[in-house]
Coordinates of C-alpha atoms in Angstrom, one line a residue:
Chain V
M1 CA 32.1 -17.1 74.7
S2 CA 35.1 -18.0 72.3
C3 CA 34.1 -18.0 68.7
S4 CA 35.1 -21.0 66.9
Y5 CA 33.7 -19.6 63.4
H6 CA 35.5 -16.4 63.4
K7 CA 38.3 -17.8 61.2
D8 CA 35.9 -19.5 58.9
S9 CA 34.1 -16.8 56.9
D10 CA 32.6 -19.4 54.5
I11 CA 30.2 -20.4 57.4
Y12 CA 28.1 -17.2 57.0
E13 CA 27.4 -17.3 53.4
K14 CA 26.9 -21.2 53.6
Y15 CA 24.2 -20.5 56.3
L16 CA 22.7 -17.7 54.4
L17 CA 22.8 -19.7 51.1
G18 CA 21.3 -22.8 52.7
Q19 CA 24.3 -24.9 52.0
L20 CA 24.9 -26.1 55.7
S21 CA 23.5 -29.6 56.6
E22 CA 20.7 -29.7 59.3
D23 CA 23.2 -30.6 61.9
Q24 CA 25.5 -27.7 61.0
K25 CA 22.9 -25.3 60.7
S26 CA 21.4 -26.2 64.1
E27 CA 24.8 -26.1 65.7
F28 CA 25.5 -22.7 64.1
E29 CA 22.2 -21.1 65.1
K30 CA 22.8 -22.2 68.7
H31 CA 26.4 -20.5 68.4
L32 CA 24.9 -17.5 66.7
E33 CA 22.5 -16.6 69.6
G34 CA 25.3 -15.9 72.0
C35 CA 28.1 -14.5 69.4
Q36 CA 27.7 -10.9 68.7
N37 CA 30.6 -11.1 66.4
C38 CA 28.8 -13.7 64.4
Q39 CA 25.6 -11.8 64.3
E40 CA 27.4 -8.8 62.8
Q41 CA 29.1 -11.0 60.3
I42 CA 25.7 -12.3 59.1
Q43 CA 24.4 -9.0 59.0
R44 CA 27.2 -7.9 56.7
H45 CA 26.9 -11.0 54.6
Q46 CA 23.2 -10.5 54.4
I47 CA 23.6 -7.1 53.0
I48 CA 26.3 -8.2 50.6
I49 CA 24.7 -11.4 49.6
G50 CA 21.1 -9.9 49.3
S51 CA 22.3 -6.9 47.4
L52 CA 24.1 -9.0 44.9
Q53 CA 21.1 -11.2 44.2
Q54 CA 18.8 -8.2 43.7
I55 CA 21.4 -6.4 41.7
G56 CA 22.2 -9.7 39.7
R57 CA 18.6 -10.1 38.9
A58 CA 18.1 -6.5 37.9
E59 CA 21.3 -6.6 35.5
L60 CA 20.1 -9.9 34.0
K61 CA 16.7 -8.4 33.3
A62 CA 18.2 -5.2 32.0
E63 CA 20.1 -7.4 29.6
L64 CA 17.0 -9.5 28.5
Q65 CA 15.1 -6.2 27.9
K66 CA 18.2 -4.8 25.9
Q67 CA 18.2 -7.8 23.6
L68 CA 14.3 -7.6 23.2
K69 CA 14.6 -3.9 22.2
E70 CA 17.4 -4.8 19.9
L71 CA 15.3 -7.5 18.3
D72 CA 12.4 -4.9 18.1
D73 CA 14.8 -2.6 16.2
D74 CA 15.8 -5.1 13.9
K75 CA 12.1 -6.0 13.3
V76 CA 11.6 -2.3 12.5
V77 CA 14.4 -2.3 10.0
F78 CA 13.1 -5.5 8.5
N79 CA 9.6 -4.0 8.3
W80 CA 11.0 -0.9 6.6
G81 CA 12.7 -3.3 4.2
M82 CA 9.4 -4.9 3.4
I83 CA 7.6 -1.6 3.1
L84 CA 10.4 -0.6 0.6
K85 CA 10.0 -3.6 -1.3
A86 CA 6.1 -3.3 -1.5
A87 CA 6.5 0.3 -2.6
A88 CA 9.0 -0.8 -5.4
V89 CA 6.6 -3.5 -6.5
L90 CA 3.8 -0.9 -6.2
L91 CA 5.8 1.7 -8.3
F92 CA 6.8 -0.9 -10.8
F93 CA 3.1 -1.8 -11.6
V94 CA 2.1 1.8 -11.6
L95 CA 4.9 3.1 -13.7
T96 CA 5.1 0.3 -16.2
P97 CA 1.7 0.8 -17.4
G98 CA 2.1 4.4 -17.3
I99 CA 5.2 4.3 -19.5
I100 CA 3.5 1.7 -21.8
Y101 CA 0.6 4.1 -21.8
Y102 CA 2.7 7.1 -22.6
Y103 CA 4.6 5.6 -25.3
Q104 CA 1.6 3.9 -27.0
E105 CA -1.0 6.6 -26.4
I106 CA 0.7 10.0 -25.7
M107 CA 3.6 10.0 -28.0
P108 CA 1.8 9.2 -31.1
R109 CA -0.4 12.0 -30.6
Q110 CA 2.3 14.2 -30.3
E111 CA 2.9 13.5 -34.2
P112 CA 0.7 15.1 -36.7
K113 CA -2.7 13.9 -35.7
I114 CA -4.6 12.0 -38.2
S115 CA -7.7 13.9 -37.5
E116 CA -5.6 17.1 -38.1
I117 CA -4.5 15.6 -41.2
M118 CA -7.9 14.9 -42.4
S119 CA -9.3 18.1 -41.3
I120 CA -6.6 20.3 -42.7
Q121 CA -6.0 18.6 -45.8
P122 CA -9.3 19.2 -47.8
E123 CA -8.9 23.1 -46.9
E124 CA -5.6 23.3 -48.4
E125 CA -6.5 21.2 -51.3
V126 CA -9.9 21.8 -52.4
T127 CA -11.0 25.1 -53.8
V128 CA -14.3 26.2 -52.3
D129 CA -16.4 29.2 -53.4
E130 CA -15.2 32.1 -51.6
D131 CA -18.5 33.8 -51.3
L132 CA -22.2 33.1 -51.9
S133 CA -24.6 35.6 -52.6
N134 CA -26.0 35.7 -49.1
G135 CA -22.4 36.2 -47.8
T136 CA -21.7 32.6 -46.5
K137 CA -18.6 30.8 -47.3
A138 CA -18.3 27.2 -48.6
G139 CA -15.4 26.3 -46.6
G140 CA -14.4 23.1 -44.6
Q141 CA -15.7 20.8 -47.1
L142 CA -14.1 17.3 -46.3
A143 CA -13.7 16.1 -49.8
K144 CA -10.8 13.6 -49.6
P145 CA -8.7 13.5 -52.7
Q146 CA -6.2 11.5 -51.1
L147 CA -8.7 8.6 -50.8
E148 CA -8.7 8.1 -54.5
G149 CA -7.6 4.8 -55.7
R150 CA -8.6 2.9 -52.7
S151 CA -10.6 -0.2 -52.9
N152 CA -13.9 -0.8 -51.4
E153 CA -12.4 -3.2 -49.0
E154 CA -10.1 -0.6 -47.5
F155 CA -12.9 1.8 -47.1
K156 CA -15.0 -0.6 -45.4
T157 CA -12.1 -1.7 -43.0
D158 CA -11.6 2.2 -42.5
D159 CA -15.1 2.7 -41.8
K160 CA -14.7 0.0 -39.0
I161 CA -11.7 1.9 -37.5
S162 CA -13.3 5.3 -37.7
L163 CA -16.4 4.5 -35.8
G164 CA -17.4 7.7 -33.9
R165 CA -14.6 9.8 -35.3
G166 CA -14.7 9.9 -38.9
D167 CA -11.4 11.0 -39.3
L168 CA -9.2 8.1 -39.5
P169 CA -9.8 6.1 -42.4
S170 CA -6.6 6.7 -44.2
V171 CA -4.3 5.4 -41.4
T172 CA -4.2 2.0 -42.7
S173 CA -3.9 3.0 -46.4
P174 CA -0.1 3.5 -46.7
K175 CA 0.5 0.4 -44.7
K176 CA -1.3 -1.7 -47.3
G177 CA 1.0 -0.3 -49.9
K178 CA -1.6 1.6 -51.8
E179 CA -0.9 5.0 -53.3
A180 CA -1.3 7.7 -50.6
T181 CA -1.4 11.2 -52.0
G182 CA -0.9 13.1 -48.8
S183 CA 2.8 13.5 -47.8
F184 CA 1.8 13.3 -44.2
Y185 CA 1.5 9.6 -44.6
Q186 CA 5.0 9.1 -45.5
E187 CA 6.0 11.2 -42.6
I188 CA 4.1 9.3 -40.2
P189 CA 6.2 6.2 -38.9
A190 CA 4.8 3.0 -39.8
E191 CA 4.9 1.9 -36.2
R192 CA 2.9 4.9 -35.1
Q193 CA 0.3 4.3 -37.6
K194 CA 0.1 0.7 -36.6
A195 CA -0.4 1.8 -33.0
A196 CA -3.0 4.4 -33.9
S197 CA -4.9 1.9 -35.9
R198 CA -4.7 -0.7 -33.3
K199 CA -6.0 1.7 -30.7
E200 CA -8.6 2.8 -32.9
L201 CA -9.5 -0.7 -33.7
T202 CA -9.7 -1.6 -30.1
E203 CA -11.9 1.3 -29.4
A204 CA -14.2 0.7 -32.2
E205 CA -14.4 -2.9 -31.4
A206 CA -15.1 -2.2 -27.8
E207 CA -17.9 0.0 -28.9
L208 CA -19.2 -2.6 -31.3
D209 CA -19.1 -5.1 -28.6
R210 CA -21.0 -2.8 -26.5
I211 CA -23.9 -2.4 -28.7
Q212 CA -23.7 -5.6 -30.7
G213 CA -26.7 -7.8 -30.6
A214 CA -29.1 -4.7 -30.4
D215 CA -30.9 -3.9 -33.5
I216 CA -29.6 -1.0 -35.4
A217 CA -32.3 1.5 -34.8
S218 CA -32.3 0.9 -31.0
G219 CA -28.5 1.2 -31.1
V220 CA -28.9 4.7 -32.7
E221 CA -31.7 5.5 -30.3
R222 CA -29.6 4.5 -27.2
K223 CA -26.8 6.6 -28.4
L224 CA -29.3 9.5 -28.8
R225 CA -30.7 8.9 -25.5
E226 CA -27.1 8.6 -24.0
E227 CA -25.9 11.8 -25.5
Q228 CA -28.9 13.9 -26.3
S229 CA -31.9 13.2 -24.3
D230 CA -33.3 16.6 -24.6
M231 CA -33.0 16.8 -28.4
E232 CA -35.9 17.6 -30.3
I233 CA -36.7 15.2 -33.1
F234 CA -37.5 16.3 -36.8
P235 CA -39.0 13.3 -38.7
Y236 CA -39.2 13.4 -42.7
E237 CA -42.4 15.0 -43.8
K238 CA -43.2 13.5 -47.3
N239 CA -46.1 15.8 -48.2
L240 CA -45.2 19.1 -46.1
Q241 CA -46.8 22.0 -47.6
T242 CA -45.7 24.6 -45.2
A243 CA -42.3 25.1 -46.9
S244 CA -42.8 28.0 -49.1
P245 CA -41.8 27.2 -52.7
A246 CA -41.3 30.8 -53.3
S247 CA -38.6 31.1 -50.6
I248 CA -36.9 27.9 -52.0
A249 CA -36.9 29.6 -55.6
K250 CA -35.8 32.8 -54.2
T251 CA -32.8 31.2 -52.7
E252 CA -32.1 29.3 -55.7
E253 CA -32.3 32.6 -57.7
V254 CA -29.9 34.3 -55.3
L255 CA -27.5 31.5 -55.2
G256 CA -27.9 31.6 -59.1
E257 CA -26.6 35.1 -59.1
T258 CA -23.4 34.2 -57.4
G259 CA -22.6 31.4 -59.8
A260 CA -22.6 28.7 -57.3
L261 CA -25.5 27.2 -59.1
S262 CA -22.9 25.5 -61.3
R263 CA -22.4 23.2 -58.1
R264 CA -25.9 21.8 -58.6
S265 CA -26.7 19.3 -61.0
S266 CA -30.1 20.9 -61.9
L267 CA -33.0 23.1 -60.7
D268 CA -35.0 20.0 -59.9
T269 CA -32.6 19.4 -57.0
P270 CA -34.7 17.1 -54.3
V271 CA -35.9 18.8 -51.4
W272 CA -36.3 17.1 -48.2
Q273 CA -38.4 18.5 -45.2
F274 CA -38.3 17.4 -41.7
S275 CA -40.7 19.0 -39.2
S276 CA -41.0 19.1 -35.2
A277 CA -44.0 20.9 -33.6
N278 CA -42.5 24.3 -33.9
Q279 CA -39.9 24.1 -36.6
I280 CA -39.3 22.9 -40.3
I281 CA -36.0 22.0 -41.6
T282 CA -35.5 22.0 -45.4
V283 CA -32.7 20.3 -47.0
R284 CA -31.7 20.7 -50.4
P285 CA -28.8 17.9 -51.2
V286 CA -26.6 19.2 -54.0
Q287 CA -24.0 17.1 -55.8
S288 CA -20.7 18.3 -54.8
K289 CA -18.0 18.7 -57.6
D290 CA -15.5 17.3 -54.8
V291 CA -14.5 13.7 -55.4
Y292 CA -15.9 11.4 -53.2
R293 CA -15.3 7.8 -53.1
T294 CA -17.5 5.8 -55.3
D295 CA -18.7 3.0 -53.2
N296 CA -22.1 3.0 -51.5
I297 CA -20.7 4.1 -48.2
L298 CA -21.8 7.4 -47.3
P299 CA -19.0 10.0 -46.8
D300 CA -17.4 10.8 -43.5
S301 CA -18.3 14.4 -43.7
F302 CA -19.9 16.8 -46.3
A303 CA -20.2 20.5 -46.5
V304 CA -23.3 22.5 -45.5
N305 CA -24.6 25.9 -46.3
I306 CA -27.1 27.3 -44.0
L307 CA -29.2 29.5 -46.2
R308 CA -31.7 30.6 -43.8
Q309 CA -32.5 30.0 -40.0
D310 CA -35.1 31.4 -37.8
S311 CA -37.4 30.2 -35.1
T312 CA -39.7 28.5 -37.5
Q313 CA -37.6 27.0 -40.2
I314 CA -34.1 26.2 -41.2
D315 CA -33.0 25.9 -44.9
M316 CA -29.7 24.3 -45.9
E317 CA -27.9 23.1 -48.5
W318 CA -25.9 20.0 -48.5
L319 CA -22.9 19.4 -50.7
V320 CA -22.9 15.7 -51.1
P321 CA -21.8 13.1 -53.4
Q322 CA -24.2 11.5 -55.9
Q323 CA -25.0 8.4 -53.8
M324 CA -26.3 10.7 -51.2
L325 CA -28.8 12.4 -53.7
E326 CA -30.3 8.9 -54.3
L327 CA -31.0 8.5 -50.7
N328 CA -34.5 7.8 -49.7
P329 CA -35.4 10.6 -47.5
E330 CA -37.7 8.8 -45.5
L331 CA -34.7 7.1 -44.1
I332 CA -33.4 10.4 -42.7
Q333 CA -34.2 11.8 -39.3
M334 CA -33.2 15.0 -37.9
G335 CA -32.5 16.0 -34.2
I336 CA -31.6 19.4 -32.7
M337 CA -30.0 19.9 -29.6
N338 CA -29.2 23.1 -27.6
K339 CA -30.5 25.0 -30.7
N340 CA -27.1 25.1 -32.6
Q341 CA -26.4 21.4 -33.0
L342 CA -28.1 19.5 -35.6
N343 CA -27.8 15.7 -35.9
V344 CA -28.7 13.7 -39.0
F345 CA -29.5 9.9 -38.7
I346 CA -29.5 8.3 -42.0
D347 CA -31.1 4.8 -42.5
S348 CA -30.5 4.4 -38.8
Q349 CA -26.8 3.8 -39.6
L350 CA -25.0 7.1 -39.4
L351 CA -25.1 9.9 -37.3
F352 CA -23.7 13.2 -38.7
R353 CA -23.6 16.2 -36.7
M354 CA -23.4 19.8 -37.8
D355 CA -23.1 23.2 -36.1
L356 CA -25.9 25.7 -36.9
Y357 CA -24.3 28.7 -35.5
R358 CA -22.2 29.1 -38.6
D359 CA -23.6 29.7 -42.0
S360 CA -21.0 27.6 -43.6
T361 CA -20.3 24.4 -41.9
Y362 CA -19.8 20.8 -42.5
A363 CA -21.7 17.7 -41.2
K364 CA -19.3 15.2 -39.8
Q365 CA -19.9 11.5 -39.1
I366 CA -19.7 10.9 -35.5
F367 CA -21.3 7.5 -35.1
S368 CA -22.0 4.4 -37.2
Q369 CA -23.7 1.5 -36.7
P370 CA -23.3 -1.2 -39.2
K371 CA -26.5 -2.5 -40.6
Chain S
M1 CA 14.6 -16.2 15.3
L2 CA 15.4 -19.3 13.1
K3 CA 17.9 -20.3 15.8
V4 CA 15.0 -20.4 18.3
N5 CA 13.4 -23.2 16.2
L6 CA 16.6 -25.0 15.7
F7 CA 18.1 -25.4 19.3
S8 CA 16.8 -28.1 21.3
E9 CA 15.9 -27.9 25.0
R10 CA 19.1 -29.6 26.0
Q11 CA 20.8 -27.1 24.1
I12 CA 19.1 -24.4 25.9
L13 CA 20.4 -25.7 29.3
E14 CA 23.9 -26.1 27.9
R15 CA 24.0 -22.6 26.6
I16 CA 22.7 -21.1 30.0
K17 CA 25.4 -23.1 31.9
A18 CA 28.0 -21.8 29.3
N19 CA 26.8 -18.3 30.1
D20 CA 25.4 -17.8 26.5
R21 CA 23.2 -14.7 27.5
G22 CA 21.5 -14.7 24.0
V23 CA 19.4 -17.3 25.2
L24 CA 17.6 -14.9 27.4
S25 CA 15.6 -13.2 24.5
E26 CA 15.2 -16.4 22.7
L27 CA 13.7 -18.2 25.6
Y28 CA 11.5 -15.1 25.9
N29 CA 10.4 -15.0 22.1
K30 CA 9.8 -18.9 22.0
Y31 CA 7.5 -18.9 24.9
Q32 CA 5.9 -15.4 24.6
R33 CA 2.6 -16.6 23.2
L34 CA 2.1 -19.3 25.8
I35 CA 2.7 -17.1 28.7
F36 CA 1.0 -14.0 27.4
S37 CA -2.1 -16.1 26.8
H38 CA -2.1 -17.6 30.1
V39 CA -1.6 -14.2 31.9
I40 CA -4.1 -12.4 29.8
R41 CA -6.7 -15.1 30.2
N42 CA -6.2 -14.8 33.9
G43 CA -6.9 -11.1 34.2
G44 CA -3.2 -9.7 33.6
S45 CA -2.5 -7.2 30.9
E46 CA 0.1 -7.5 28.3
K47 CA 2.5 -5.4 30.5
D48 CA 1.9 -7.9 33.3
A49 CA 2.7 -10.8 30.9
E50 CA 5.8 -9.2 29.7
D51 CA 7.0 -8.7 33.3
I52 CA 6.1 -12.1 34.5
L53 CA 7.7 -13.7 31.5
Q54 CA 11.0 -11.8 32.0
E55 CA 11.0 -12.9 35.6
A56 CA 10.3 -16.4 34.6
V57 CA 13.2 -16.7 32.2
I58 CA 15.7 -15.0 34.8
T59 CA 14.4 -17.6 37.4
L60 CA 15.1 -20.5 34.8
W61 CA 18.5 -19.0 34.2
Q62 CA 19.1 -18.8 37.8
K63 CA 18.0 -22.4 38.6
V64 CA 20.1 -23.8 35.9
T65 CA 23.3 -21.9 36.8
M66 CA 23.0 -23.0 40.4
G67 CA 23.8 -26.6 39.4
N68 CA 22.1 -29.6 40.5
F69 CA 19.3 -28.8 38.6
E70 CA 17.5 -31.5 36.5
L71 CA 14.8 -30.5 34.0
N72 CA 12.3 -33.4 34.0
V73 CA 9.5 -31.5 32.1
K74 CA 9.7 -29.5 29.0
I75 CA 10.9 -26.0 29.4
S76 CA 7.6 -24.6 28.5
T77 CA 5.8 -26.6 31.4
Y78 CA 8.5 -25.4 33.6
L79 CA 8.1 -21.7 32.7
L80 CA 4.4 -21.9 32.9
A81 CA 4.6 -23.3 36.3
I82 CA 6.8 -20.3 37.4
V83 CA 4.6 -17.9 35.7
K84 CA 1.4 -19.4 37.3
N85 CA 3.1 -19.1 40.8
K86 CA 4.3 -15.6 40.2
W87 CA 1.1 -14.4 38.9
L88 CA -0.8 -16.0 41.8
A89 CA 1.5 -14.2 44.0
Q90 CA 1.2 -11.0 42.3
L91 CA -2.7 -11.2 42.4
R92 CA -2.7 -11.9 46.1
K93 CA -0.3 -9.2 46.5
M94 CA -2.7 -6.7 44.6
K95 CA -5.7 -8.1 46.5
K96 CA -3.7 -7.5 49.7
N97 CA -2.6 -4.1 48.6
K98 CA -6.2 -3.2 48.0
I99 CA -7.6 -4.5 51.4
Q100 CA -4.6 -2.6 53.0
N101 CA -5.5 0.5 51.3
L102 CA -8.9 0.2 52.3
E103 CA -8.3 -0.7 56.0
E104 CA -5.1 1.4 56.2
S105 CA -3.3 -1.6 57.9
L106 CA 0.4 -1.5 58.8
V107 CA 2.9 -2.7 56.4
D108 CA 4.2 -6.2 57.0
E109 CA 7.5 -5.6 59.3
N110 CA 8.4 -9.4 59.1
P111 CA 10.0 -10.2 55.8
T112 CA 11.0 -13.8 55.3
S113 CA 13.1 -13.9 52.3
L114 CA 16.8 -12.7 52.1
D115 CA 15.9 -10.5 49.3
I116 CA 13.4 -8.5 51.3
L117 CA 15.9 -8.1 54.3
V118 CA 18.0 -5.7 52.4
D119 CA 16.5 -2.3 51.8
N120 CA 16.6 -0.4 48.6
E121 CA 19.1 2.1 50.0
K122 CA 21.7 -0.4 51.0
I123 CA 21.2 -2.2 47.8
Q124 CA 22.0 1.0 45.9
I125 CA 25.0 1.7 48.2
V126 CA 26.4 -1.8 47.2
R127 CA 25.7 -1.3 43.5
D128 CA 27.8 1.9 43.8
A129 CA 30.4 0.0 45.6
L130 CA 30.6 -2.8 43.0
N131 CA 31.2 -0.2 40.5
L132 CA 34.2 1.0 42.3
I133 CA 36.0 -2.2 42.3
A134 CA 37.5 -4.3 39.6
P135 CA 34.9 -5.1 36.8
I136 CA 36.1 -8.9 36.9
C137 CA 35.4 -8.8 40.8
K138 CA 31.9 -7.5 40.2
R139 CA 31.3 -10.2 37.5
L140 CA 32.8 -12.9 39.7
L141 CA 30.7 -12.0 42.7
L142 CA 27.6 -11.7 40.7
L143 CA 28.4 -15.4 39.1
F144 CA 29.0 -16.5 42.6
Y145 CA 26.3 -15.0 44.9
F146 CA 23.5 -14.3 42.4
E147 CA 23.8 -17.3 39.8
G148 CA 25.1 -19.5 42.4
R149 CA 27.7 -20.9 40.0
S150 CA 30.5 -23.4 41.0
M151 CA 34.2 -22.3 41.3
T152 CA 34.9 -24.6 38.4
D153 CA 31.9 -22.8 36.2
I154 CA 33.4 -19.5 37.2
A155 CA 37.0 -20.5 36.5
N156 CA 35.7 -21.5 33.0
I157 CA 33.8 -18.3 32.3
L158 CA 36.3 -15.9 33.6
E159 CA 39.1 -17.9 32.1
F160 CA 40.9 -18.5 35.3
A161 CA 43.3 -21.3 35.5
N162 CA 41.3 -23.4 37.8
A163 CA 38.7 -23.4 40.6
D164 CA 41.2 -22.6 43.2
V165 CA 42.2 -19.7 41.5
A166 CA 38.6 -18.8 41.3
K167 CA 38.0 -19.2 44.8
A168 CA 41.1 -17.1 45.9
K169 CA 40.0 -14.3 43.4
K170 CA 36.6 -14.5 45.0
Y171 CA 37.8 -13.8 48.6
Q172 CA 40.0 -11.0 47.2
C173 CA 37.1 -9.4 45.4
K174 CA 34.8 -10.0 48.5
N175 CA 37.4 -8.0 50.7
S176 CA 37.6 -5.3 48.1
L177 CA 33.8 -4.9 48.3
E178 CA 33.7 -4.9 52.1
E179 CA 36.7 -2.3 52.1
V180 CA 34.7 0.2 50.1
L181 CA 31.5 -0.5 52.1
K182 CA 33.6 0.3 55.3
N183 CA 33.3 4.0 54.5
R184 CA 29.5 3.9 53.3
L185 CA 27.7 1.5 55.7
S186 CA 27.8 1.5 59.5
E187 CA 27.6 -2.2 59.5
F188 CA 31.0 -2.5 57.8
K189 CA 32.9 0.1 60.1
G190 CA 35.6 -1.7 62.3
I191 CA 35.7 -4.9 60.4
N192 CA 39.5 -6.2 60.0

């Protein structure tokens, strides 16, 4: 059989690709049955065209997958960018307050601390009896000569600032243009003083806000409950007879021998006694020679001499300003915690704290509730 | 991604005709949610959806490049139709395979499509042969036999002077491929 399609190679691919008309297709298929050569050609074209279609599809799919992978990689890069941005923002919000805190809170404290100023100054400037007959020292008295000349108004402001600390009242003094006797004040930059004042004021106001609205007594009681839930309370005992007058007299006599009696106004110094179930605290307030401010506000601190201390009684001497001598002792309440820390509440307004493990110490105002 | 939102469906077809392969991934991303949702709702996995959508995009590409293709519906509808058919076919195949595995029946020896007529070994031989001929020939042969492009399109894409040049080149390339296959496949031995 002669092959009329031998020279027309297009016929094979047109047949396989479905590009022949029905008549052409039918005629070609009729020829194909008897043409070995055309069958071989069809077979070769099937391999080529079929393979190219498979290869073409696979390559296009590979190209699509490559594009998708590149897009994913871009997304990853984009996400990293977002993460970095988020990290930068986070860092900013963490660092900025940190830096502000450092410059406002930490840096000012690296200057001479106000509390240090206040606690060191008296020891340097005030002459205290070196020795008492019972071997105690009357050191650490927090007289504040640098406070002289300040108005009552200033003290009131200071008192507010120094709530719970009792050692910062003078911070605002130089700022107000008043005389400040301590050289520290001139060395502390005004901005630092301002920042310290602001901080303390903020703390104090926060403290005030916290307890504002409650009555004063309950405020103090709450403070007590918070800080000293296991404290043993010693209320004032007006007619306590257990205190031995002899022991007091003896103490006075001994003290007299040391010459320290000159610090007292008279032998009829008031004696306040406070008692709990097991122990009696005897307090003998003595007017101190140290200069205290002359307003009605009680001092931030005062010196204390522990004259006697055993399991049944504690006798002590308070070196206080005149106005404290006039205090009604019924307004005073004592509290002992851990056997070595004495708290003094006066008129439910002030909390003084002193250590009992030292013979010579001072009571420091640590809490004040305005009445 | 912005491009995807900006080009219209008409532009997509034009870009496919112009052999802009970037359309592939753009189509995939644009219709990913739709197709994935369909496949997964019908028991497929995310991997199945990925594979089916890739196949559907390639099928759309092939349909457009073959010419005489009029898109009377939205591309999304068209793609979804392709995906539905492919997924149904795959489900039938999976079901069939399951039954075959259970019954240990014979593999179907009567393939009906051109694709199936060529076994993988021969495809690999042709692939190797394609890499031995001129790269332009490989491109031309794929454009003609896989994408079904006209000689005019091929001339434009491969920057030939005209369709006749492309046609002449196509014969030349086909002969080159057959020449390489002479030594690799028995079917090609003895051809002139």
